[in-house]
Short mmCIF file of C-alpha atoms in Angstrom, two decimals:
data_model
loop_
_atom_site.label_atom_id
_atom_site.label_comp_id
_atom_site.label_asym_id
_atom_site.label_seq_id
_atom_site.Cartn_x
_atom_site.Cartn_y
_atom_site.Cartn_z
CA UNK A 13 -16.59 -15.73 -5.93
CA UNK A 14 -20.28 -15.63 -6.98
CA UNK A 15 -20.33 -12.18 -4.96
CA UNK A 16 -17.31 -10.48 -6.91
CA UNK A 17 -18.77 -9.06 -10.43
CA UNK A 18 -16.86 -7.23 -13.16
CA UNK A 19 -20.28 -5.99 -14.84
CA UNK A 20 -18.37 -3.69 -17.35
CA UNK A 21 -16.16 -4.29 -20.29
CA UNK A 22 -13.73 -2.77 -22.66
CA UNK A 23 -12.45 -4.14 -25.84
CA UNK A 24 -8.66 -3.75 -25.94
CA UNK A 25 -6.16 -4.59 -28.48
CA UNK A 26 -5.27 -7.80 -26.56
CA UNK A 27 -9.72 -8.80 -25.99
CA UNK A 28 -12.55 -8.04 -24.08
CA UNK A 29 -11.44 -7.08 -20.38
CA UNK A 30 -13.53 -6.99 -17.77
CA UNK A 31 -13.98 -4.66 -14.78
CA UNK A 32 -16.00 -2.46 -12.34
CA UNK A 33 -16.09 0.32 -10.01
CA UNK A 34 -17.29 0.17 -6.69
CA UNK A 35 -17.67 3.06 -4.22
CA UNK A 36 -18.28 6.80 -4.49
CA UNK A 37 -15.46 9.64 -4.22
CA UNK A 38 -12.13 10.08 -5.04
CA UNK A 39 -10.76 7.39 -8.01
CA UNK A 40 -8.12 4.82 -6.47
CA UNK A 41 -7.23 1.91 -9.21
CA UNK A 42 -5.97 -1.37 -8.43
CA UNK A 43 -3.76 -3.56 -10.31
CA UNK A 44 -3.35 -7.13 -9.80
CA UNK A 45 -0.37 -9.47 -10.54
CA UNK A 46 -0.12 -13.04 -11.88
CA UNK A 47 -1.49 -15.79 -11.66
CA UNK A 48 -4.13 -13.61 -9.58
CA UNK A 49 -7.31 -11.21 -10.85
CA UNK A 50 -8.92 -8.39 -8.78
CA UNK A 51 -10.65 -10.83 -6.67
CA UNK A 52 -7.82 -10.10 -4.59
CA UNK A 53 -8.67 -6.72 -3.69
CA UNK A 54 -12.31 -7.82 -2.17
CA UNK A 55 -11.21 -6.90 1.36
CA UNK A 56 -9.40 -3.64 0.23
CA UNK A 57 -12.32 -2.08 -1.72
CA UNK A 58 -15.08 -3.14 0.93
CA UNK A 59 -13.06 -1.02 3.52
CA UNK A 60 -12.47 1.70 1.23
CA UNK A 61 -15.45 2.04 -1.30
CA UNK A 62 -17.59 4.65 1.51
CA UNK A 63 -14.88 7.13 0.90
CA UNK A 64 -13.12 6.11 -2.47
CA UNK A 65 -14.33 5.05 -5.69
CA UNK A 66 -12.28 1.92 -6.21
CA UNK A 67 -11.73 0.87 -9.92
CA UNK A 68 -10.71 -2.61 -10.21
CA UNK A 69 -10.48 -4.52 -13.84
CA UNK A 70 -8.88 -8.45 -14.51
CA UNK A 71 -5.80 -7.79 -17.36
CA UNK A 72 -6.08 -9.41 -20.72
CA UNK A 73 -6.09 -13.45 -20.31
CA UNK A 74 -6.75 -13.31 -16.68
CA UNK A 75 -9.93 -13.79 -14.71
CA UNK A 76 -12.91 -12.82 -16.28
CA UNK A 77 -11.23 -11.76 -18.93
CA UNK A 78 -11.38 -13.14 -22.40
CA UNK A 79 -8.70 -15.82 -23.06
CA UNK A 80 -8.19 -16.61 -26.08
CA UNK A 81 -5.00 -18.18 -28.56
CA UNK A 82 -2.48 -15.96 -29.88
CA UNK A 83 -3.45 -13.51 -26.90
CA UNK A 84 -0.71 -10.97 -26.24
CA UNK A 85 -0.15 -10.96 -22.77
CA UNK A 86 2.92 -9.73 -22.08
CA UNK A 87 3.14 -6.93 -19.30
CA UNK A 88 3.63 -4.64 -22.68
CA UNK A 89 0.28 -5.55 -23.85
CA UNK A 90 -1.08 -4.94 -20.13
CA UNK A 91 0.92 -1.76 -20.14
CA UNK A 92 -1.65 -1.08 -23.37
CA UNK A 93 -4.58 -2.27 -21.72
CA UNK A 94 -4.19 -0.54 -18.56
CA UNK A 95 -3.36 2.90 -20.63
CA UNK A 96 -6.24 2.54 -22.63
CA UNK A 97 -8.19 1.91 -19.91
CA UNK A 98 -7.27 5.00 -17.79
CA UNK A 99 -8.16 7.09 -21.43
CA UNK A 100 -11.66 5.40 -21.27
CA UNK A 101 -12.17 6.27 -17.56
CA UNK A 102 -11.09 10.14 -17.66
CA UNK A 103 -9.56 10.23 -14.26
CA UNK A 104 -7.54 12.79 -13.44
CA UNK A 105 -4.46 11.86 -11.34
CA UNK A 106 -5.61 8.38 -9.75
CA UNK A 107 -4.29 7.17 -6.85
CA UNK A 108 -3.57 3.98 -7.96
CA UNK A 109 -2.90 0.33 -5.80
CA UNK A 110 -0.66 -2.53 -7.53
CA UNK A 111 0.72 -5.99 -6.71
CA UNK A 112 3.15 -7.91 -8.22
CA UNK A 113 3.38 -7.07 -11.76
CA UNK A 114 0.56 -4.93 -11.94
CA UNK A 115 3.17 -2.78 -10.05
CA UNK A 116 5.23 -3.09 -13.42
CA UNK A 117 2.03 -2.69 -15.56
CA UNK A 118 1.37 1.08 -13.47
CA UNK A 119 5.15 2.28 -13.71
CA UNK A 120 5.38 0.97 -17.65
CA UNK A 121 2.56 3.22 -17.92
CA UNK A 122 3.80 5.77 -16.26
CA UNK A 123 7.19 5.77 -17.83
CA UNK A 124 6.41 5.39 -21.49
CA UNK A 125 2.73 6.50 -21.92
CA UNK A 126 3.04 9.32 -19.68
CA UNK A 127 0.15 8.32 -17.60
CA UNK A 128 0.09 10.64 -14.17
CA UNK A 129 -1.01 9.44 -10.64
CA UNK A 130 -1.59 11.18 -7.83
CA UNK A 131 -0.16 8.24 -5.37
CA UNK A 132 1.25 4.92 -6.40
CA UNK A 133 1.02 2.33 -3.96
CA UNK A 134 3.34 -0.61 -4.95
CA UNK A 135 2.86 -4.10 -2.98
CA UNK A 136 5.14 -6.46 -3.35
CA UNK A 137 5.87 -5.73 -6.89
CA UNK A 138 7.37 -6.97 -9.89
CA UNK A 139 9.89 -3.93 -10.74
CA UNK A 140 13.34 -5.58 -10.57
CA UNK A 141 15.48 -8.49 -11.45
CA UNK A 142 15.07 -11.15 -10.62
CA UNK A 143 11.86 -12.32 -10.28
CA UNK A 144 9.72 -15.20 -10.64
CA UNK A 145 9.29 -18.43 -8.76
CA UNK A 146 10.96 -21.59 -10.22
CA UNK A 147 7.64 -23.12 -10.94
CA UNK A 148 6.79 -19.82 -13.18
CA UNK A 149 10.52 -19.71 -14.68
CA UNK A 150 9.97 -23.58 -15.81
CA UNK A 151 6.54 -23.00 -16.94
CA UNK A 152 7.92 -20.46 -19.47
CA UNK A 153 10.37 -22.65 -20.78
CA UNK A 154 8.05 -25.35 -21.78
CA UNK A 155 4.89 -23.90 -21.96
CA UNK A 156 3.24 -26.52 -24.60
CA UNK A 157 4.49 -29.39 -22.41
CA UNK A 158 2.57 -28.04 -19.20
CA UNK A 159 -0.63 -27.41 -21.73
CA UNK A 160 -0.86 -30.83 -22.86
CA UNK A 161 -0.83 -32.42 -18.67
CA UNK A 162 -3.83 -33.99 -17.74
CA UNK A 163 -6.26 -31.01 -16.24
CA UNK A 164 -6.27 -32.87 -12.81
CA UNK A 165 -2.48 -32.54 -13.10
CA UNK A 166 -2.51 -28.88 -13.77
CA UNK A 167 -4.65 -28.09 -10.97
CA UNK A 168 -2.94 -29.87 -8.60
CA UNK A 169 0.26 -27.98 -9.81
CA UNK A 170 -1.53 -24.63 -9.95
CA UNK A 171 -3.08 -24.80 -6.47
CA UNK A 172 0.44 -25.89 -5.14
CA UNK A 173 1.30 -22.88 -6.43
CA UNK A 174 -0.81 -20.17 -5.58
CA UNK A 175 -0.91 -21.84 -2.26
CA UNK A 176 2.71 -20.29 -1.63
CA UNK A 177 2.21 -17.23 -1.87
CA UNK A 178 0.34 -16.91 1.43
CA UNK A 179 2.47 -17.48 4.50
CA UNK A 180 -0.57 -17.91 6.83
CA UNK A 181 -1.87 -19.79 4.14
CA UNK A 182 -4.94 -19.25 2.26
CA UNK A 183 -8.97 -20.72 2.72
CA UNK A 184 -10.70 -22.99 0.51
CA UNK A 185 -13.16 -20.22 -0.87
CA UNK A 186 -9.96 -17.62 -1.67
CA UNK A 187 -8.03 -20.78 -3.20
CA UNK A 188 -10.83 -22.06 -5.12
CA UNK A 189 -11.71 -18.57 -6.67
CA UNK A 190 -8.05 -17.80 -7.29
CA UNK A 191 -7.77 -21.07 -9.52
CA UNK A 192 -10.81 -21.33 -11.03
CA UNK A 193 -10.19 -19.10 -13.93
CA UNK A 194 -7.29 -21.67 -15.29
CA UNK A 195 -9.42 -24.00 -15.18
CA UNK A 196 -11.08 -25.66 -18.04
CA UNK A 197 -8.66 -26.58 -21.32
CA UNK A 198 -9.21 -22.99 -22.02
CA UNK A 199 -7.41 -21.63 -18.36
CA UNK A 200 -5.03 -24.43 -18.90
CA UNK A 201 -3.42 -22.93 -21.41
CA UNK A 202 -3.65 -19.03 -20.80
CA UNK A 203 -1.94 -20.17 -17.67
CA UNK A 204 0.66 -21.29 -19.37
CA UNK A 205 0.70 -18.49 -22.08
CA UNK A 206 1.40 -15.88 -19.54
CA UNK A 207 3.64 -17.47 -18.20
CA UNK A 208 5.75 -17.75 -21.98
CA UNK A 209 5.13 -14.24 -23.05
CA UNK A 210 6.85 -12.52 -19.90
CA UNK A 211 10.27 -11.97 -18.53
CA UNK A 212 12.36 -9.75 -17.45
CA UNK A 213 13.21 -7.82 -20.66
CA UNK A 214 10.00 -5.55 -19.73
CA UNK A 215 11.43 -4.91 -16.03
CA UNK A 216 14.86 -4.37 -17.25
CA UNK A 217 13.54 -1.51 -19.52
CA UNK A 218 12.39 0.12 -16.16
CA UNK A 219 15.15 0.07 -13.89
CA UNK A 220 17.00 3.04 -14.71
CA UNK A 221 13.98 5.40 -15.17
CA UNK A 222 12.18 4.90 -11.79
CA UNK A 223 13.49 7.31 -9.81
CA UNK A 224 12.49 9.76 -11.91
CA UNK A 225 8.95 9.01 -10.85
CA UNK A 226 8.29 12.09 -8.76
CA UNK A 227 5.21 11.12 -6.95
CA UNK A 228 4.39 10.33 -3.52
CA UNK A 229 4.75 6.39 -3.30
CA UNK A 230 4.47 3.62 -0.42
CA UNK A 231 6.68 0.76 -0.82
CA UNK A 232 5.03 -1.84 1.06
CA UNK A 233 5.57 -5.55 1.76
CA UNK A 234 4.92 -8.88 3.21
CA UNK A 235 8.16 -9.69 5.62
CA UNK A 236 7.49 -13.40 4.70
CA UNK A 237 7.40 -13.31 0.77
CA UNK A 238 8.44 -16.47 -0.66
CA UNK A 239 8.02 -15.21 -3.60
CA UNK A 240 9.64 -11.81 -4.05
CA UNK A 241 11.93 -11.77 -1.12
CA UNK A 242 12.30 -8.67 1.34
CA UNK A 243 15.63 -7.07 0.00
CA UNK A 244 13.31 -6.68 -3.10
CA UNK A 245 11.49 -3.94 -1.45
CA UNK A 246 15.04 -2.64 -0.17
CA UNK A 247 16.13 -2.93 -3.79
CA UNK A 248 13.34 -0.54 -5.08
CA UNK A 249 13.33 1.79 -1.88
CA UNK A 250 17.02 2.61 -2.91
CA UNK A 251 15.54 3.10 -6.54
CA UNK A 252 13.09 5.32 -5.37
CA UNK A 253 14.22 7.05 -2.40
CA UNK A 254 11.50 9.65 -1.95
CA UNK A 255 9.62 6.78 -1.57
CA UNK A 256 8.01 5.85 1.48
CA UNK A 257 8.20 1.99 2.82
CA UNK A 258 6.07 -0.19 5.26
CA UNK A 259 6.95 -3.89 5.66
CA UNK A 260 3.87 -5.93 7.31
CA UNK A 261 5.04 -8.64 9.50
CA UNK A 262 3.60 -11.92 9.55
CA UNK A 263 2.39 -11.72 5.88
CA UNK A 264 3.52 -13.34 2.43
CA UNK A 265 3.37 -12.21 -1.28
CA UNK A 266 -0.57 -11.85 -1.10
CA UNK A 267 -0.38 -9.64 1.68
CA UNK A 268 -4.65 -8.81 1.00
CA UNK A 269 -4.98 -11.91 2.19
CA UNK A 270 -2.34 -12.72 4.89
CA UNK A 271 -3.05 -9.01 6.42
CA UNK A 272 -6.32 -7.58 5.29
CA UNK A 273 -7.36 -5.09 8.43
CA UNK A 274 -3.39 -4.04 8.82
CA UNK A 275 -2.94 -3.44 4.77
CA UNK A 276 -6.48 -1.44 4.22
CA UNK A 277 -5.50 0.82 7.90
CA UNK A 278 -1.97 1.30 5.63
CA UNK A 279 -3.65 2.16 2.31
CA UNK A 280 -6.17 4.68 3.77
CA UNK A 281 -3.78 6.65 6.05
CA UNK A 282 -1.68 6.78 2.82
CA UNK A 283 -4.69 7.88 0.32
CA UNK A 284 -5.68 10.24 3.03
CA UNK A 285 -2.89 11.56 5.24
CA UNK A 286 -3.20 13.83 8.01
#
Protein backbone atom coordinates (compact mmCIF):
# COMPACT_ATOMS: atom_id res chain seq x y z
CA UNK A 1 0.00 0.00 0.00
CA UNK A 2 2.97 2.23 0.96
CA UNK A 3 3.92 1.92 -2.92
CA UNK A 4 0.43 3.18 -4.34
CA UNK A 5 0.41 7.23 -4.11
CA UNK A 6 -2.37 9.60 -5.18
CA UNK A 7 0.13 12.73 -5.09
CA UNK A 8 -2.54 15.09 -6.66
CA UNK A 9 -5.75 16.56 -5.46
CA UNK A 10 -8.88 18.31 -6.46
CA UNK A 11 -11.36 20.01 -4.31
CA UNK A 12 -14.86 18.91 -5.33
CA UNK A 13 -18.19 19.84 -4.12
CA UNK A 14 -18.34 16.62 -2.02
CA UNK A 15 -14.06 17.31 -0.48
CA UNK A 16 -10.69 17.00 -1.35
CA UNK A 17 -10.20 13.86 -3.74
CA UNK A 18 -7.25 12.43 -4.36
CA UNK A 19 -5.57 10.98 -7.48
CA UNK A 20 -2.69 10.51 -10.00
CA UNK A 21 -1.60 9.68 -13.35
CA UNK A 22 0.82 7.24 -14.18
CA UNK A 23 2.23 6.43 -17.64
CA UNK A 24 2.79 8.37 -20.86
CA UNK A 25 0.39 8.28 -24.07
CA UNK A 26 -2.98 7.97 -24.79
CA UNK A 27 -5.49 8.92 -21.53
CA UNK A 28 -7.37 5.66 -20.20
CA UNK A 29 -9.36 6.50 -16.73
CA UNK A 30 -10.31 4.09 -14.22
CA UNK A 31 -13.15 4.03 -11.96
CA UNK A 32 -13.42 2.03 -8.94
CA UNK A 33 -16.52 0.66 -7.09
CA UNK A 34 -17.39 0.29 -3.38
CA UNK A 35 -16.13 -0.51 -0.68
CA UNK A 36 -12.82 -0.47 -2.94
CA UNK A 37 -10.33 2.69 -4.11
CA UNK A 38 -7.95 2.63 -7.12
CA UNK A 39 -5.59 0.48 -5.32
CA UNK A 40 -7.34 -1.99 -7.24
CA UNK A 41 -6.10 -1.10 -10.51
CA UNK A 42 -2.20 -1.54 -9.38
CA UNK A 43 -1.78 -4.55 -11.67
CA UNK A 44 -3.78 -2.93 -14.59
CA UNK A 45 -1.84 0.38 -14.79
CA UNK A 46 1.71 -1.32 -14.26
CA UNK A 47 0.95 -3.38 -17.50
CA UNK A 48 -0.42 -0.56 -19.28
CA UNK A 49 1.32 2.77 -18.14
CA UNK A 50 4.47 2.19 -21.15
CA UNK A 51 1.82 2.73 -23.70
CA UNK A 52 -1.16 4.56 -21.89
CA UNK A 53 -1.36 7.29 -19.55
CA UNK A 54 -3.54 5.75 -16.88
CA UNK A 55 -5.54 8.28 -14.69
CA UNK A 56 -6.70 6.78 -11.59
CA UNK A 57 -8.41 9.00 -8.59
CA UNK A 58 -10.26 7.44 -5.04
CA UNK A 59 -14.20 9.02 -5.20
CA UNK A 60 -15.32 11.33 -2.47
CA UNK A 61 -15.27 9.36 1.09
CA UNK A 62 -13.22 6.58 -0.21
CA UNK A 63 -9.54 5.85 0.12
CA UNK A 64 -7.40 8.62 0.33
CA UNK A 65 -9.96 10.69 0.00
CA UNK A 66 -11.24 13.13 2.52
CA UNK A 67 -14.04 11.67 4.72
CA UNK A 68 -15.73 13.73 6.42
CA UNK A 69 -19.69 14.07 8.16
CA UNK A 70 -22.46 15.19 6.13
CA UNK A 71 -20.32 13.99 3.00
CA UNK A 72 -22.49 13.47 -0.06
CA UNK A 73 -21.63 10.35 -1.41
CA UNK A 74 -24.14 9.17 -3.34
CA UNK A 75 -23.15 7.85 -6.94
CA UNK A 76 -24.87 11.45 -7.93
CA UNK A 77 -22.28 13.26 -6.06
CA UNK A 78 -19.54 10.84 -7.70
CA UNK A 79 -21.29 11.41 -10.97
CA UNK A 80 -20.19 15.32 -9.97
CA UNK A 81 -16.89 14.48 -8.93
CA UNK A 82 -15.94 12.36 -11.72
CA UNK A 83 -17.42 15.20 -14.28
CA UNK A 84 -15.58 17.76 -12.71
CA UNK A 85 -12.73 15.90 -12.75
CA UNK A 86 -12.64 15.01 -16.50
CA UNK A 87 -13.20 19.24 -16.96
CA UNK A 88 -9.99 19.66 -14.82
CA UNK A 89 -8.02 17.06 -16.85
CA UNK A 90 -8.93 18.30 -20.55
CA UNK A 91 -8.98 14.92 -22.12
CA UNK A 92 -10.44 14.54 -25.13
CA UNK A 93 -12.46 11.30 -25.60
CA UNK A 94 -10.87 8.97 -22.76
CA UNK A 95 -10.96 5.57 -22.92
CA UNK A 96 -12.17 4.98 -19.74
CA UNK A 97 -12.03 1.46 -17.29
CA UNK A 98 -14.85 0.99 -14.45
CA UNK A 99 -15.90 -1.57 -11.83
CA UNK A 100 -18.78 -1.92 -9.98
CA UNK A 101 -20.38 1.33 -9.53
CA UNK A 102 -17.80 3.33 -10.92
CA UNK A 103 -19.38 1.67 -14.04
CA UNK A 104 -22.61 3.67 -12.93
CA UNK A 105 -20.51 6.77 -11.95
CA UNK A 106 -18.97 6.74 -16.03
CA UNK A 107 -22.50 6.08 -17.74
CA UNK A 108 -24.31 8.81 -15.18
CA UNK A 109 -21.76 10.94 -16.62
CA UNK A 110 -22.16 10.11 -19.78
CA UNK A 111 -25.90 10.25 -19.84
CA UNK A 112 -26.65 13.46 -18.05
CA UNK A 113 -23.41 15.57 -18.24
CA UNK A 114 -22.72 14.69 -21.68
CA UNK A 115 -19.27 13.55 -20.97
CA UNK A 116 -17.79 11.60 -24.31
CA UNK A 117 -15.41 8.52 -24.26
CA UNK A 118 -13.71 7.04 -26.75
CA UNK A 119 -14.13 3.29 -25.18
CA UNK A 120 -15.94 2.34 -22.04
CA UNK A 121 -14.83 -0.69 -20.49
CA UNK A 122 -17.44 -1.84 -17.87
CA UNK A 123 -16.33 -4.72 -15.28
CA UNK A 124 -18.64 -6.17 -13.41
CA UNK A 125 -20.69 -3.14 -12.95
CA UNK A 126 -23.29 -1.63 -11.02
CA UNK A 127 -25.85 -0.57 -13.97
CA UNK A 128 -29.00 -2.60 -13.15
CA UNK A 129 -31.40 -3.78 -10.56
CA UNK A 130 -30.77 -5.40 -8.35
CA UNK A 131 -27.72 -5.01 -6.80
CA UNK A 132 -25.99 -5.10 -3.65
CA UNK A 133 -24.95 -7.83 -1.27
CA UNK A 134 -27.15 -8.45 1.83
CA UNK A 135 -24.43 -7.27 4.10
CA UNK A 136 -24.45 -3.76 2.02
CA UNK A 137 -28.46 -3.76 1.78
CA UNK A 138 -28.52 -4.16 5.82
CA UNK A 139 -25.81 -1.76 6.33
CA UNK A 140 -28.00 0.91 4.64
CA UNK A 141 -30.83 0.28 6.66
CA UNK A 142 -29.18 0.87 9.92
CA UNK A 143 -26.31 2.71 9.24
CA UNK A 144 -25.92 4.49 12.88
CA UNK A 145 -26.29 1.04 14.50
CA UNK A 146 -23.21 -0.46 12.47
CA UNK A 147 -21.26 3.07 13.39
CA UNK A 148 -21.61 2.74 16.97
CA UNK A 149 -20.02 -1.44 16.92
CA UNK A 150 -16.94 -1.80 18.58
CA UNK A 151 -14.02 -1.02 15.76
CA UNK A 152 -12.71 -4.66 16.26
CA UNK A 153 -16.29 -5.62 15.36
CA UNK A 154 -16.42 -3.59 12.25
CA UNK A 155 -13.32 -4.89 10.92
CA UNK A 156 -14.00 -8.21 11.40
CA UNK A 157 -17.36 -7.56 9.50
CA UNK A 158 -15.68 -5.47 6.82
CA UNK A 159 -12.87 -7.93 6.02
CA UNK A 160 -15.61 -10.74 5.89
CA UNK A 161 -16.82 -8.75 3.44
CA UNK A 162 -14.47 -7.65 1.04
CA UNK A 163 -13.11 -11.08 1.41
CA UNK A 164 -16.14 -12.27 -0.90
CA UNK A 165 -15.67 -10.68 -3.52
CA UNK A 166 -12.65 -12.68 -4.65
CA UNK A 167 -13.40 -16.26 -5.61
CA UNK A 168 -9.69 -17.32 -5.48
CA UNK A 169 -9.62 -15.34 -2.56
CA UNK A 170 -7.54 -12.45 -1.82
CA UNK A 171 -3.70 -12.01 0.10
CA UNK A 172 -3.06 -10.43 3.28
CA UNK A 173 -1.27 -7.29 1.68
CA UNK A 174 -4.45 -6.70 -1.01
CA UNK A 175 -6.92 -7.35 2.08
CA UNK A 176 -5.16 -5.25 4.45
CA UNK A 177 -4.86 -2.23 1.96
CA UNK A 178 -8.44 -2.70 0.80
CA UNK A 179 -9.67 -2.20 4.54
CA UNK A 180 -7.50 0.04 5.88
CA UNK A 181 -9.15 3.16 4.76
CA UNK A 182 -12.42 2.27 7.06
CA UNK A 183 -10.50 1.99 9.54
CA UNK A 184 -10.16 4.34 12.39
CA UNK A 185 -13.71 5.89 13.95
CA UNK A 186 -13.37 8.11 11.01
CA UNK A 187 -13.54 4.92 8.13
CA UNK A 188 -16.01 3.42 10.45
CA UNK A 189 -18.44 5.57 9.68
CA UNK A 190 -17.87 6.69 5.93
CA UNK A 191 -18.24 2.98 5.55
CA UNK A 192 -21.32 3.06 6.70
CA UNK A 193 -22.36 6.45 5.09
CA UNK A 194 -21.91 5.10 1.66
CA UNK A 195 -23.48 2.54 2.24
CA UNK A 196 -26.92 4.88 3.45
CA UNK A 197 -26.68 7.40 0.72
CA UNK A 198 -26.96 4.82 -2.28
CA UNK A 199 -29.53 2.67 -3.91
CA UNK A 200 -30.96 1.90 -6.71
CA UNK A 201 -32.95 5.09 -7.49
CA UNK A 202 -29.57 6.34 -9.32
CA UNK A 203 -29.39 2.96 -11.47
CA UNK A 204 -33.01 2.99 -12.17
CA UNK A 205 -32.61 6.52 -13.74
CA UNK A 206 -30.17 4.74 -16.21
CA UNK A 207 -31.81 1.82 -17.48
CA UNK A 208 -33.74 3.05 -20.25
CA UNK A 209 -31.08 5.44 -21.70
CA UNK A 210 -28.10 3.02 -22.11
CA UNK A 211 -28.45 1.85 -25.26
CA UNK A 212 -28.29 4.95 -26.58
CA UNK A 213 -24.64 5.00 -25.62
CA UNK A 214 -23.12 4.70 -29.07
CA UNK A 215 -19.61 3.87 -28.26
CA UNK A 216 -17.51 0.94 -28.60
CA UNK A 217 -17.87 -0.94 -25.13
CA UNK A 218 -16.55 -4.38 -23.56
CA UNK A 219 -18.83 -5.97 -21.20
CA UNK A 220 -16.65 -8.01 -19.19
CA UNK A 221 -16.97 -10.28 -16.14
CA UNK A 222 -15.90 -12.60 -13.48
CA UNK A 223 -17.94 -16.12 -14.19
CA UNK A 224 -17.80 -16.57 -10.34
CA UNK A 225 -19.27 -13.18 -9.01
CA UNK A 226 -20.89 -13.60 -5.79
CA UNK A 227 -21.64 -10.46 -5.83
CA UNK A 228 -23.20 -9.30 -9.08
CA UNK A 229 -24.13 -12.57 -10.58
CA UNK A 230 -23.41 -13.55 -14.36
CA UNK A 231 -26.94 -12.94 -15.96
CA UNK A 232 -26.03 -9.35 -14.79
CA UNK A 233 -23.63 -9.01 -17.56
CA UNK A 234 -26.33 -10.83 -19.85
CA UNK A 235 -28.79 -8.27 -18.51
CA UNK A 236 -26.67 -5.24 -19.73
CA UNK A 237 -25.32 -7.01 -22.99
CA UNK A 238 -29.09 -7.11 -24.06
CA UNK A 239 -29.16 -3.32 -22.95
CA UNK A 240 -26.37 -2.57 -24.94
CA UNK A 241 -26.18 -4.79 -27.79
CA UNK A 242 -23.43 -3.17 -29.84
CA UNK A 243 -21.64 -3.97 -27.00
CA UNK A 244 -18.98 -6.35 -26.93
CA UNK A 245 -18.73 -9.09 -23.91
CA UNK A 246 -15.88 -11.27 -22.38
CA UNK A 247 -16.64 -13.40 -19.30
CA UNK A 248 -13.22 -14.52 -17.45
CA UNK A 249 -13.50 -17.87 -15.95
CA UNK A 250 -12.26 -18.71 -12.71
CA UNK A 251 -12.60 -15.10 -11.36
CA UNK A 252 -15.06 -13.23 -8.86
CA UNK A 253 -16.35 -9.58 -8.55
CA UNK A 254 -12.67 -8.20 -8.22
CA UNK A 255 -11.67 -9.74 -11.26
CA UNK A 256 -8.00 -7.32 -11.00
CA UNK A 257 -7.31 -9.45 -8.52
CA UNK A 258 -8.69 -12.99 -9.22
CA UNK A 259 -7.32 -12.55 -13.03
CA UNK A 260 -4.72 -9.87 -13.35
CA UNK A 261 -2.45 -11.17 -16.55
CA UNK A 262 -5.90 -12.48 -18.39
CA UNK A 263 -7.91 -8.98 -17.58
CA UNK A 264 -4.82 -6.46 -18.57
CA UNK A 265 -4.19 -9.02 -22.12
CA UNK A 266 -8.32 -8.16 -22.41
CA UNK A 267 -8.07 -4.41 -21.70
CA UNK A 268 -5.10 -3.75 -24.07
CA UNK A 269 -6.33 -5.73 -27.13
CA UNK A 270 -9.54 -3.70 -26.48
CA UNK A 271 -7.73 -0.08 -26.05
CA UNK A 272 -5.68 -1.08 -28.99
CA UNK A 273 -7.32 -3.40 -31.50
CA UNK A 274 -5.87 -4.73 -34.50
Amino acid sequence: MADWLLDEEYASPSGVVRWACVGQGPPVVFLHGTPFSSYIWRHVTAALSDRYCCYVWDMAGYGASQKSEGQDVSLAAQQEVFTGLMRKWGLHEPAVVAHDFGGAVALRSAVFDGMRYGRLALLDTVALRPWGTGFFRLAREHPEAFASLPGHLHEALVRAHIATASHKGLGKEAADALVLPWLGEAGQRAFYRQAALNDERFTRELEDRLGDLRLPTLIAWGREDAWLPIDHAERLKACMPHARMHVLEGAGHLVQEDAPSRLCGLLEDFLHPA
